[in-house]
């Protein structure tokens, strides 16, 4: 027969179930990386215009997916390259924020940051690999 103290401790742990407001709070916290990257995007685009004056290597480090889409591998026309790269320029960092927001929901903040960084580094690696294609 269980002791009365064991019964009380079991009831107290059952009473500590997470409530709905905690889930709402977690989901609003998951949106913060996306909002931060959307707000920082115009600042980063301005930094890219300054880095473009120094050559393509600095721009490639900041916007690897734009450089990847400009490779002759895709056989885009001049007008099409302009449209696609302009969209990639403004969507790259919000996509990183979206990736972080999706992985942030699991309460893994460092993992969310590492996924966005890994995505960025994969873009740089693809540019370097296909630059000599």
Coordinates of N, CA and C in Angstrom, one line a residue, residues 7-53:
X7 N 1.4 9.5 -2.3 CA 0.2 9.8 -3.1 C 0.1 11.3 -3.3
X8 N 0.4 12.1 -2.2 CA 0.4 13.5 -2.4 C 1.4 14.0 -3.4
X9 N 2.6 13.5 -3.4 CA 3.6 13.9 -4.3 C 3.2 13.6 -5.8
X10 N 2.5 12.5 -6.0 CA 2.1 12.1 -7.3 C 1.0 13.1 -7.8
X11 N 0.1 13.5 -6.9 CA -1.0 14.4 -7.2 C -0.4 15.8 -7.5
X12 N 0.7 16.2 -6.8 CA 1.2 17.5 -7.0 C 2.0 17.6 -8.4
X13 N 2.6 16.5 -8.8 CA 3.2 16.4 -10.1 C 2.2 16.4 -11.2
X14 N 1.0 15.8 -11.0 CA 0.0 15.8 -12.0 C -0.6 17.2 -12.2
X15 N -0.6 17.9 -11.1 CA -1.2 19.3 -11.2 C -0.3 20.3 -11.9
X16 N 0.9 19.9 -12.2 CA 1.9 20.8 -12.8 C 1.9 20.7 -14.3
X17 N 0.8 20.2 -14.9 CA 0.8 20.0 -16.4 C 0.8 21.4 -17.0
X18 N 1.5 21.5 -18.2 CA 1.6 22.8 -18.9 C 0.2 23.3 -19.3
X19 N 0.0 24.5 -19.2 CA -1.3 25.1 -19.6 C -1.3 25.7 -21.0
X20 N -2.4 26.0 -21.5 CA -2.5 26.6 -22.9 C -1.7 28.0 -23.0
X21 N -1.7 28.9 -22.0 CA -1.0 30.1 -22.2 C 0.5 29.9 -22.3
X22 N 1.1 28.9 -21.8 CA 2.5 28.6 -22.0 C 2.8 28.2 -23.4
X23 N 1.8 27.5 -24.0 CA 2.0 27.1 -25.5 C 1.9 28.4 -26.3
X24 N 1.0 29.3 -26.0 CA 0.9 30.5 -26.8 C 2.2 31.4 -26.6
X25 N 2.7 31.4 -25.4 CA 4.0 32.1 -25.1 C 5.1 31.5 -25.9
X26 N 5.2 30.2 -26.0 CA 6.3 29.5 -26.7 C 6.2 29.8 -28.2
X27 N 4.9 29.8 -28.8 CA 4.8 30.1 -30.2 C 5.1 31.5 -30.5
X28 N 4.8 32.5 -29.6 CA 5.2 33.9 -29.9 C 6.7 34.0 -29.8
X29 N 7.4 33.3 -28.9 CA 8.8 33.3 -28.9 C 9.4 32.8 -30.1
X30 N 8.8 31.8 -30.8 CA 9.4 31.2 -32.0 C 9.3 32.2 -33.2
X31 N 8.5 33.2 -33.1 CA 8.4 34.2 -34.2 C 9.5 35.2 -34.1
X32 N 10.1 35.4 -33.0 CA 11.1 36.4 -32.8 C 12.3 36.3 -33.8
X33 N 12.9 35.1 -34.1 CA 13.9 35.1 -35.1 C 13.5 35.6 -36.5
X34 N 12.3 35.2 -36.9 CA 11.8 35.7 -38.2 C 11.6 37.2 -38.2
X35 N 11.0 37.7 -37.1 CA 10.9 39.2 -37.1 C 12.2 39.9 -37.1
X36 N 13.1 39.4 -36.4 CA 14.5 40.1 -36.3 C 15.1 40.1 -37.7
X37 N 15.1 39.0 -38.4 CA 15.7 38.9 -39.7 C 14.9 39.8 -40.7
X38 N 13.6 39.9 -40.6 CA 12.8 40.8 -41.5 C 13.2 42.2 -41.2
X39 N 13.4 42.6 -40.0 CA 13.7 44.0 -39.6 C 15.2 44.3 -40.0
X40 N 16.1 43.3 -39.9 CA 17.5 43.6 -40.2 C 17.8 43.5 -41.7
X41 N 16.8 43.0 -42.5 CA 17.1 42.7 -43.9 C 17.5 44.0 -44.7
X42 N 16.8 45.2 -44.5 CA 17.2 46.4 -45.2 C 18.6 46.8 -44.8
X43 N 19.0 46.6 -43.6 CA 20.3 47.0 -43.1 C 21.4 46.1 -43.7
X44 N 21.1 44.8 -43.9 CA 22.0 43.9 -44.5 C 22.1 44.1 -46.0
X45 N 21.1 44.5 -46.6 CA 21.1 44.9 -48.0 C 22.0 46.1 -48.2
X46 N 21.9 47.0 -47.3 CA 22.8 48.2 -47.4 C 24.2 47.8 -47.2
X47 N 24.5 46.9 -46.3 CA 25.9 46.5 -46.1 C 26.4 45.7 -47.3
X48 N 25.5 45.0 -48.0 CA 25.9 44.3 -49.2 C 26.3 45.3 -50.3
X49 N 25.6 46.5 -50.4 CA 26.0 47.4 -51.4 C 27.4 48.0 -51.1
X50 N 27.8 48.1 -49.9 CA 29.1 48.6 -49.5 C 30.1 47.5 -49.8
X51 N 29.8 46.2 -49.4 CA 30.7 45.1 -49.7 C 30.9 44.8 -51.2
X52 N 29.9 45.2 -52.0 CA 30.1 44.9 -53.4 C 31.1 45.8 -54.0
X53 N 31.4 47.0 -53.4 CA 32.5 47.8 -53.9 C 33.8 47.2 -53.7

